[in-house]
CSV table of C-alpha atoms in Angstrom, one decimal:
chain,number,residue,atom,x,y,z
G,1,UNK,CA,-87.9,9.2,7.9
G,2,UNK,CA,-86.8,12.8,7.5
G,3,UNK,CA,-83.5,13.5,9.2
G,4,UNK,CA,-82.1,17.0,9.9
G,5,UNK,CA,-78.3,17.2,9.9
G,6,UNK,CA,-76.1,20.0,11.2
G,7,UNK,CA,-73.6,20.4,8.4
G,8,UNK,CA,-71.9,23.7,9.4
G,9,UNK,CA,-68.6,22.0,10.0
G,10,UNK,CA,-68.5,20.3,6.6
G,11,UNK,CA,-65.3,22.0,5.4
G,12,UNK,CA,-63.4,21.9,8.6
G,13,UNK,CA,-60.7,19.4,9.3
G,14,UNK,CA,-61.4,16.5,11.6
G,15,UNK,CA,-65.1,16.6,12.2
G,16,UNK,CA,-65.7,18.0,8.8
G,17,UNK,CA,-63.9,15.1,7.1
G,18,UNK,CA,-66.0,12.7,9.2
G,19,UNK,CA,-69.2,14.4,8.2
G,20,UNK,CA,-68.3,14.7,4.5
G,21,UNK,CA,-67.6,11.0,4.3
G,22,UNK,CA,-70.6,9.6,6.2
G,23,UNK,CA,-73.2,11.6,4.4
G,24,UNK,CA,-73.1,9.9,1.0
G,25,UNK,CA,-73.9,6.6,2.7
G,26,UNK,CA,-76.9,8.2,4.5
G,27,UNK,CA,-78.3,9.4,1.2
G,28,UNK,CA,-78.0,6.0,-0.5
G,29,UNK,CA,-79.4,4.0,2.5
G,30,UNK,CA,-83.1,4.3,1.7
G,31,UNK,CA,-84.6,6.2,-1.2
G,32,UNK,CA,-87.8,6.9,0.7
G,33,UNK,CA,-85.9,8.9,3.4
G,34,UNK,CA,-85.2,12.6,3.1
G,35,UNK,CA,-82.6,14.9,4.6
G,36,UNK,CA,-82.5,18.5,5.7
G,37,UNK,CA,-78.9,19.7,5.5
G,38,UNK,CA,-78.3,22.8,7.6
G,39,UNK,CA,-75.2,24.9,6.8
G,40,UNK,CA,-73.4,27.0,4.2
G,41,UNK,CA,-75.1,26.6,0.9
G,42,UNK,CA,-72.0,26.9,-1.2
G,43,UNK,CA,-70.2,24.3,0.9
G,44,UNK,CA,-73.2,21.9,0.6
G,45,UNK,CA,-73.5,22.3,-3.2
G,46,UNK,CA,-71.6,19.1,-3.6
G,47,UNK,CA,-74.8,17.3,-2.5
G,48,UNK,CA,-77.1,19.3,-4.8
G,49,UNK,CA,-77.7,16.3,-7.1
G,50,UNK,CA,-79.2,14.2,-4.3
G,51,UNK,CA,-82.9,14.5,-4.9
G,52,UNK,CA,-83.7,13.4,-1.4
G,53,UNK,CA,-81.9,16.4,0.1
G,54,UNK,CA,-83.3,19.8,1.1
G,55,UNK,CA,-81.0,22.7,2.1
G,56,UNK,CA,-81.4,25.2,4.9
G,57,UNK,CA,-79.0,28.1,4.8
G,58,UNK,CA,-77.4,28.7,8.2
G,59,UNK,CA,-74.0,30.4,8.9
G,60,UNK,CA,-74.4,30.8,12.7
G,61,UNK,CA,-71.0,30.1,14.3
G,62,UNK,CA,-70.7,26.9,16.2
G,63,UNK,CA,-70.5,27.1,20.0
G,64,UNK,CA,-71.9,30.6,20.1
G,65,UNK,CA,-74.7,32.1,22.1
G,66,UNK,CA,-76.6,32.8,18.9
G,67,UNK,CA,-76.4,29.1,18.1
G,68,UNK,CA,-78.2,28.2,21.3
G,69,UNK,CA,-81.0,30.7,21.0
G,70,UNK,CA,-81.4,31.5,17.2
G,71,UNK,CA,-80.9,28.2,15.5
G,72,UNK,CA,-83.6,27.2,13.0
G,73,UNK,CA,-85.2,24.7,15.3
G,74,UNK,CA,-88.8,25.1,13.9
G,75,UNK,CA,-87.6,23.5,10.7
G,76,UNK,CA,-85.8,20.8,12.6
G,77,UNK,CA,-88.9,20.0,14.6
G,78,UNK,CA,-90.7,19.4,11.4
G,79,UNK,CA,-88.3,16.5,10.8
G,80,UNK,CA,-88.4,13.1,12.6
G,81,UNK,CA,-84.9,13.4,14.1
G,82,UNK,CA,-81.8,15.6,14.4
G,83,UNK,CA,-78.1,14.5,14.0
G,84,UNK,CA,-75.1,16.6,14.9
G,85,UNK,CA,-71.5,15.5,14.4
G,86,UNK,CA,-70.5,17.3,17.5
G,87,UNK,CA,-71.8,18.0,21.0
G,88,UNK,CA,-73.2,21.5,20.5
G,89,UNK,CA,-77.0,21.2,20.7
G,90,UNK,CA,-79.2,24.3,20.3
G,91,UNK,CA,-82.2,25.0,22.6
G,92,UNK,CA,-85.7,24.1,21.5
G,93,UNK,CA,-85.2,20.9,19.6
G,94,UNK,CA,-88.1,18.6,20.4
G,95,UNK,CA,-87.4,15.6,18.1
G,96,UNK,CA,-85.0,12.8,19.0
G,97,UNK,CA,-81.4,14.0,19.0
G,98,UNK,CA,-78.3,11.9,17.9
G,99,UNK,CA,-74.8,13.2,18.3
G,100,UNK,CA,-71.2,12.1,17.8
G,101,UNK,CA,-68.8,13.0,20.6
G,102,UNK,CA,-65.3,12.5,19.2
G,103,UNK,CA,-63.3,13.0,22.4
G,104,UNK,CA,-63.3,14.7,25.8
G,105,UNK,CA,-59.8,16.1,25.5
G,106,UNK,CA,-60.8,19.4,27.1
G,107,UNK,CA,-61.5,17.5,30.3
G,108,UNK,CA,-58.6,15.0,30.2
G,109,UNK,CA,-55.9,17.4,29.3
G,110,UNK,CA,-55.5,20.6,31.3
G,111,UNK,CA,-54.2,23.8,29.7
G,112,UNK,CA,-55.9,23.4,26.3
G,113,UNK,CA,-58.4,26.0,27.3
G,114,UNK,CA,-59.1,28.3,30.2
G,115,UNK,CA,-60.8,27.2,33.4
G,116,UNK,CA,-64.0,28.9,32.3
G,117,UNK,CA,-63.7,27.3,28.8
G,118,UNK,CA,-63.3,23.9,30.4
G,119,UNK,CA,-66.4,24.4,32.6
G,120,UNK,CA,-68.5,25.5,29.7
G,121,UNK,CA,-67.4,22.5,27.5
G,122,UNK,CA,-68.1,20.1,30.4
G,123,UNK,CA,-71.6,21.6,30.8
G,124,UNK,CA,-72.2,21.3,27.0
G,125,UNK,CA,-71.0,17.7,27.0
G,126,UNK,CA,-73.2,16.8,29.9
G,127,UNK,CA,-76.1,18.4,28.2
G,128,UNK,CA,-75.5,16.5,25.0
G,129,UNK,CA,-75.3,13.2,26.9
G,130,UNK,CA,-78.6,14.0,28.7
G,131,UNK,CA,-80.4,15.1,25.5
G,132,UNK,CA,-79.2,12.6,23.0
G,133,UNK,CA,-81.2,9.5,22.3
G,134,UNK,CA,-78.0,7.7,21.3
G,135,UNK,CA,-74.4,8.8,21.4
G,136,UNK,CA,-71.7,7.9,18.8
G,137,UNK,CA,-67.9,8.2,19.2
G,138,UNK,CA,-64.8,7.2,17.3
G,139,UNK,CA,-63.0,4.7,19.5
G,140,UNK,CA,-63.4,2.4,22.5
G,141,UNK,CA,-61.0,4.7,24.3
G,142,UNK,CA,-63.2,7.8,23.8
G,143,UNK,CA,-66.3,5.7,24.8
G,144,UNK,CA,-64.6,4.9,28.1
G,145,UNK,CA,-63.6,8.5,28.8
G,146,UNK,CA,-67.2,9.7,28.0
G,147,UNK,CA,-68.7,7.2,30.4
G,148,UNK,CA,-66.0,8.1,33.0
G,149,UNK,CA,-67.2,11.7,33.1
G,150,UNK,CA,-70.9,11.2,32.2
G,151,UNK,CA,-72.1,7.8,33.4
G,152,UNK,CA,-75.2,6.9,31.5
G,153,UNK,CA,-77.3,3.8,30.6
G,154,UNK,CA,-77.8,5.2,27.1
G,155,UNK,CA,-76.1,3.4,24.3
G,156,UNK,CA,-72.7,4.7,23.3
G,157,UNK,CA,-71.8,3.3,19.9
G,158,UNK,CA,-68.2,3.2,18.5
G,159,UNK,CA,-68.0,4.3,14.8
G,160,UNK,CA,-64.4,4.4,13.8
G,161,UNK,CA,-62.9,6.9,11.5
G,162,UNK,CA,-61.6,5.7,8.2
G,163,UNK,CA,-59.8,6.5,4.9
G,164,UNK,CA,-61.5,9.4,3.3
G,165,UNK,CA,-62.7,9.4,-0.4
G,166,UNK,CA,-60.0,11.9,-1.5
G,167,UNK,CA,-57.2,9.6,-0.3
G,168,UNK,CA,-58.8,6.5,-1.8
G,169,UNK,CA,-58.8,8.2,-5.2
G,170,UNK,CA,-55.3,9.6,-4.8
G,171,UNK,CA,-52.7,8.4,-7.2
G,172,UNK,CA,-49.1,9.4,-6.5
G,173,UNK,CA,-47.7,10.9,-9.7
G,174,UNK,CA,-45.7,13.9,-8.5
G,175,UNK,CA,-42.0,13.6,-7.6
G,176,UNK,CA,-40.9,14.2,-4.0
G,177,UNK,CA,-41.3,17.9,-3.0
G,178,UNK,CA,-37.7,17.7,-1.5
G,179,UNK,CA,-34.3,16.5,-2.7
G,180,UNK,CA,-33.4,15.2,0.8
G,181,UNK,CA,-34.6,12.5,3.1
G,182,UNK,CA,-37.2,13.7,5.7
G,183,UNK,CA,-39.5,12.8,8.5
G,184,UNK,CA,-43.0,14.3,8.4
G,185,UNK,CA,-45.3,15.5,11.2
G,186,UNK,CA,-49.0,16.4,10.6
G,187,UNK,CA,-50.7,18.2,13.5
G,188,UNK,CA,-50.6,21.4,15.5
G,189,UNK,CA,-48.9,22.9,18.5
G,190,UNK,CA,-51.6,21.9,21.1
G,191,UNK,CA,-49.9,20.4,24.2
G,192,UNK,CA,-51.5,16.9,23.8
G,193,UNK,CA,-50.2,16.5,20.2
G,194,UNK,CA,-46.7,16.0,21.6
G,195,UNK,CA,-44.8,18.2,19.1
G,196,UNK,CA,-42.4,19.3,21.9
G,197,UNK,CA,-41.5,15.7,22.6
G,198,UNK,CA,-40.8,15.2,18.9
G,199,UNK,CA,-38.6,18.4,18.6
G,200,UNK,CA,-36.6,17.3,21.7
G,201,UNK,CA,-36.0,13.8,20.3
G,202,UNK,CA,-35.3,15.1,16.8
G,203,UNK,CA,-32.7,17.6,18.0
G,204,UNK,CA,-30.9,14.8,19.9
G,205,UNK,CA,-31.0,12.5,16.9
G,206,UNK,CA,-29.5,15.2,14.7
G,207,UNK,CA,-26.7,15.7,17.1
G,208,UNK,CA,-26.1,11.9,17.1
G,209,UNK,CA,-25.7,12.0,13.3
G,210,UNK,CA,-29.3,11.6,11.8
G,211,UNK,CA,-29.1,12.8,8.2
G,212,UNK,CA,-32.7,13.8,7.7
G,213,UNK,CA,-34.8,16.9,8.1
G,214,UNK,CA,-38.2,17.3,9.8
G,215,UNK,CA,-41.0,18.6,7.7
G,216,UNK,CA,-43.9,20.0,9.6
G,217,UNK,CA,-47.1,20.4,7.6
G,218,UNK,CA,-48.4,23.7,8.8
G,219,UNK,CA,-47.6,27.4,9.1
G,220,UNK,CA,-44.5,28.4,11.1
G,221,UNK,CA,-46.2,31.7,12.2
G,222,UNK,CA,-49.0,29.7,13.8
G,223,UNK,CA,-46.5,27.6,15.7
G,224,UNK,CA,-44.0,30.3,16.7
G,225,UNK,CA,-46.5,32.8,18.1
G,226,UNK,CA,-48.0,30.2,20.4
G,227,UNK,CA,-45.2,29.1,22.7
G,228,UNK,CA,-41.7,30.6,23.3
G,229,UNK,CA,-40.4,27.1,24.2
G,230,UNK,CA,-41.2,25.9,20.7
G,231,UNK,CA,-39.3,28.8,19.2
G,232,UNK,CA,-36.1,27.9,20.9
G,233,UNK,CA,-36.5,24.2,20.0
G,234,UNK,CA,-37.1,25.1,16.4
G,235,UNK,CA,-34.3,27.6,16.2
G,236,UNK,CA,-31.9,25.0,17.6
G,237,UNK,CA,-32.2,23.1,14.4
G,238,UNK,CA,-33.5,25.9,12.1
G,239,UNK,CA,-31.8,24.4,9.0
G,240,UNK,CA,-33.2,21.0,9.6
G,241,UNK,CA,-36.9,21.9,10.3
G,242,UNK,CA,-39.2,23.1,7.5
G,243,UNK,CA,-42.8,24.3,7.6
G,244,UNK,CA,-44.8,23.6,4.5
G,245,UNK,CA,-47.5,26.3,5.1
G,246,UNK,CA,-51.0,25.3,4.3
G,247,UNK,CA,-51.2,22.5,1.7
G,248,UNK,CA,-54.1,21.1,-0.3
G,249,UNK,CA,-54.9,17.5,0.4
G,250,UNK,CA,-53.1,16.1,-2.6
G,251,UNK,CA,-49.9,17.9,-1.6
G,252,UNK,CA,-50.2,16.7,1.9
G,253,UNK,CA,-50.5,13.1,0.6
G,254,UNK,CA,-47.6,13.6,-1.8
G,255,UNK,CA,-45.4,14.9,1.1
G,256,UNK,CA,-46.3,11.9,3.2
G,257,UNK,CA,-45.9,9.3,0.5
G,258,UNK,CA,-42.2,10.4,-0.2
G,259,UNK,CA,-41.3,10.7,3.5
G,260,UNK,CA,-39.0,8.2,5.3
G,261,UNK,CA,-41.7,8.0,7.9
G,262,UNK,CA,-44.5,9.9,9.7
G,263,UNK,CA,-44.2,10.5,13.4
G,264,UNK,CA,-47.3,10.9,15.6
G,265,UNK,CA,-46.0,11.7,19.1
G,266,UNK,CA,-49.4,12.5,20.5
G,267,UNK,CA,-49.9,12.3,24.3
G,268,UNK,CA,-53.7,12.2,23.8
G,269,UNK,CA,-56.1,11.5,20.9
G,270,UNK,CA,-59.7,10.5,20.4
G,271,UNK,CA,-58.6,8.4,17.4
G,272,UNK,CA,-55.5,9.8,15.5
G,273,UNK,CA,-55.9,9.6,11.7
G,274,UNK,CA,-52.5,10.7,10.2
G,275,UNK,CA,-50.7,7.3,10.9
G,276,UNK,CA,-53.6,5.4,9.3
G,277,UNK,CA,-53.3,7.6,6.2
G,278,UNK,CA,-49.5,7.2,6.2
G,279,UNK,CA,-49.8,3.4,6.3
G,280,UNK,CA,-52.4,3.5,3.5
G,281,UNK,CA,-49.9,5.5,1.4
G,282,UNK,CA,-47.1,3.0,2.2
G,283,UNK,CA,-45.3,5.4,4.5
G,284,UNK,CA,-44.0,3.8,7.8
G,285,UNK,CA,-45.3,5.3,11.0
G,286,UNK,CA,-43.8,5.8,14.4
G,287,UNK,CA,-46.5,6.4,17.0
G,288,UNK,CA,-46.6,7.0,20.8
G,289,UNK,CA,-47.9,4.1,23.0
G,290,UNK,CA,-50.9,5.9,24.3
G,291,UNK,CA,-54.1,3.7,24.9
G,292,UNK,CA,-56.0,4.8,21.8
G,293,UNK,CA,-53.1,4.1,19.5
G,294,UNK,CA,-52.7,0.7,21.1
G,295,UNK,CA,-56.4,0.1,20.3
G,296,UNK,CA,-56.3,1.4,16.7
G,297,UNK,CA,-52.8,0.4,15.6
G,298,UNK,CA,-52.0,-2.7,17.6
G,299,UNK,CA,-52.6,-5.0,14.6
G,300,UNK,CA,-51.0,-2.7,12.0
G,301,UNK,CA,-47.3,-2.4,11.2
G,302,UNK,CA,-46.5,0.7,13.2
G,303,UNK,CA,-43.5,1.3,15.4
G,304,UNK,CA,-44.5,2.2,19.0
G,305,UNK,CA,-42.3,4.3,21.3
G,306,UNK,CA,-42.6,5.0,25.0
G,307,UNK,CA,-44.4,8.4,25.2
G,308,UNK,CA,-42.8,9.0,28.6
G,309,UNK,CA,-39.3,8.5,27.3
G,310,UNK,CA,-37.9,10.8,24.6
G,311,UNK,CA,-34.7,8.7,24.3
G,312,UNK,CA,-36.9,5.8,23.1
G,313,UNK,CA,-38.2,8.1,20.3
G,314,UNK,CA,-34.6,9.1,19.6
G,315,UNK,CA,-33.7,5.4,19.2
G,316,UNK,CA,-36.7,4.9,16.8
G,317,UNK,CA,-35.7,7.9,14.7
G,318,UNK,CA,-32.2,6.6,14.4
G,319,UNK,CA,-33.4,3.3,13.1
G,320,UNK,CA,-36.0,4.6,10.6
G,321,UNK,CA,-34.6,2.7,7.7
G,322,UNK,CA,-35.5,-0.6,9.4
G,323,UNK,CA,-39.2,0.3,9.5
G,324,UNK,CA,-41.6,-1.9,7.5
G,325,UNK,CA,-43.5,-0.6,4.5
G,326,UNK,CA,-46.5,-2.7,3.4
G,327,UNK,CA,-48.7,-0.5,1.2
G,328,UNK,CA,-50.1,-3.3,-1.1
G,329,UNK,CA,-51.0,-5.7,1.7
G,330,UNK,CA,-52.1,-3.2,4.3
G,331,UNK,CA,-54.7,-1.2,2.3
G,332,UNK,CA,-57.3,-4.0,2.3
G,333,UNK,CA,-56.7,-4.6,6.0
G,334,UNK,CA,-57.3,-0.9,6.8
G,335,UNK,CA,-60.3,-0.6,4.6
G,336,UNK,CA,-62.0,-3.6,6.1
G,337,UNK,CA,-61.8,-2.3,9.7
G,338,UNK,CA,-61.6,1.5,9.3
G,339,UNK,CA,-64.0,2.8,6.7
G,340,UNK,CA,-66.6,5.5,6.8
G,341,UNK,CA,-69.2,3.5,5.0
G,342,UNK,CA,-69.6,0.9,7.8
G,343,UNK,CA,-69.5,3.7,10.4
G,344,UNK,CA,-72.2,5.6,8.5
G,345,UNK,CA,-74.3,2.4,8.3
G,346,UNK,CA,-74.0,2.0,12.1
G,347,UNK,CA,-75.2,5.5,12.7
G,348,UNK,CA,-78.0,5.4,10.2
G,349,UNK,CA,-79.2,2.0,11.2
G,350,UNK,CA,-79.3,3.0,14.9
G,351,UNK,CA,-81.4,6.1,14.1
G,352,UNK,CA,-83.6,4.3,11.7
G,353,UNK,CA,-84.3,1.3,14.0
G,354,UNK,CA,-85.2,3.6,16.9
G,355,UNK,CA,-87.5,5.7,14.8
G,356,UNK,CA,-89.4,2.7,13.5
G,357,UNK,CA,-90.0,1.1,16.9
């Protein structure tokens, strides 16, 4: 089998991490198979030693008009199948198509994009569901939401996210980046991430006597220019809220490993990786009780809070020191259920089995 893979998102967060961690399993699955990797040549150089890989340079932006009409489909059509880690599918592909749809947040949460943007994304999602031979997603929750909007008899296969290779090889050797106790948040300002809820609860907890700071991994300018309400909430506790700016992965892990806890106050996720990484590092996690977190974290030692009640989060913040930390015992549990190798095996086996019918 010769499989073409859209790798243009290889260095992006989220989908890029997913792609970067499933590809090595693809390459080792069957030595007689070959792969056409489409994307930035420099970014794909990490796979240059794989003799069964060919590379096709393509820097066409994702979700662009040029992508639809000027993608190198003739080379793809010389392969046996095409896999994309997203739902953007160019015109003219004639071989079987396989895609991973991570979530349908743009349909479930209003205000993330404009009305026109929502319509365009819905059309692209619907097109992906229609064109794909099989569809993959990252949680049972996302599977349910995909089928809610796009009922189909096609197989929708859950392939969970996992612990990436960088984190597996990470060894904590650096001291804490701060001399004080702190809570850490990893995410962005998008409405569904729940940062506003965290800021409200943190401000109340500080007034009630909480002696910790909030460390937000990200750039303050990116947050403050987005929403005036966030500015006022941040300014209210300006001395107690710190922005790290962009950090390389090792420094992100070091910040998490020395935190008192990680808080993931999301109102919506397709999966939600930061709490999984925090637990793997031995850092306690407080997470909202949204359905997907109940699915992913119900059997793991996280502390759930009522996402509709900021005072419940205040209570959890004020009792951080009672949270469990089980790094040594929890790692094997996480790796058994949430690992990219098994997810990649599922995807590859599904494609390979269909192609050899």
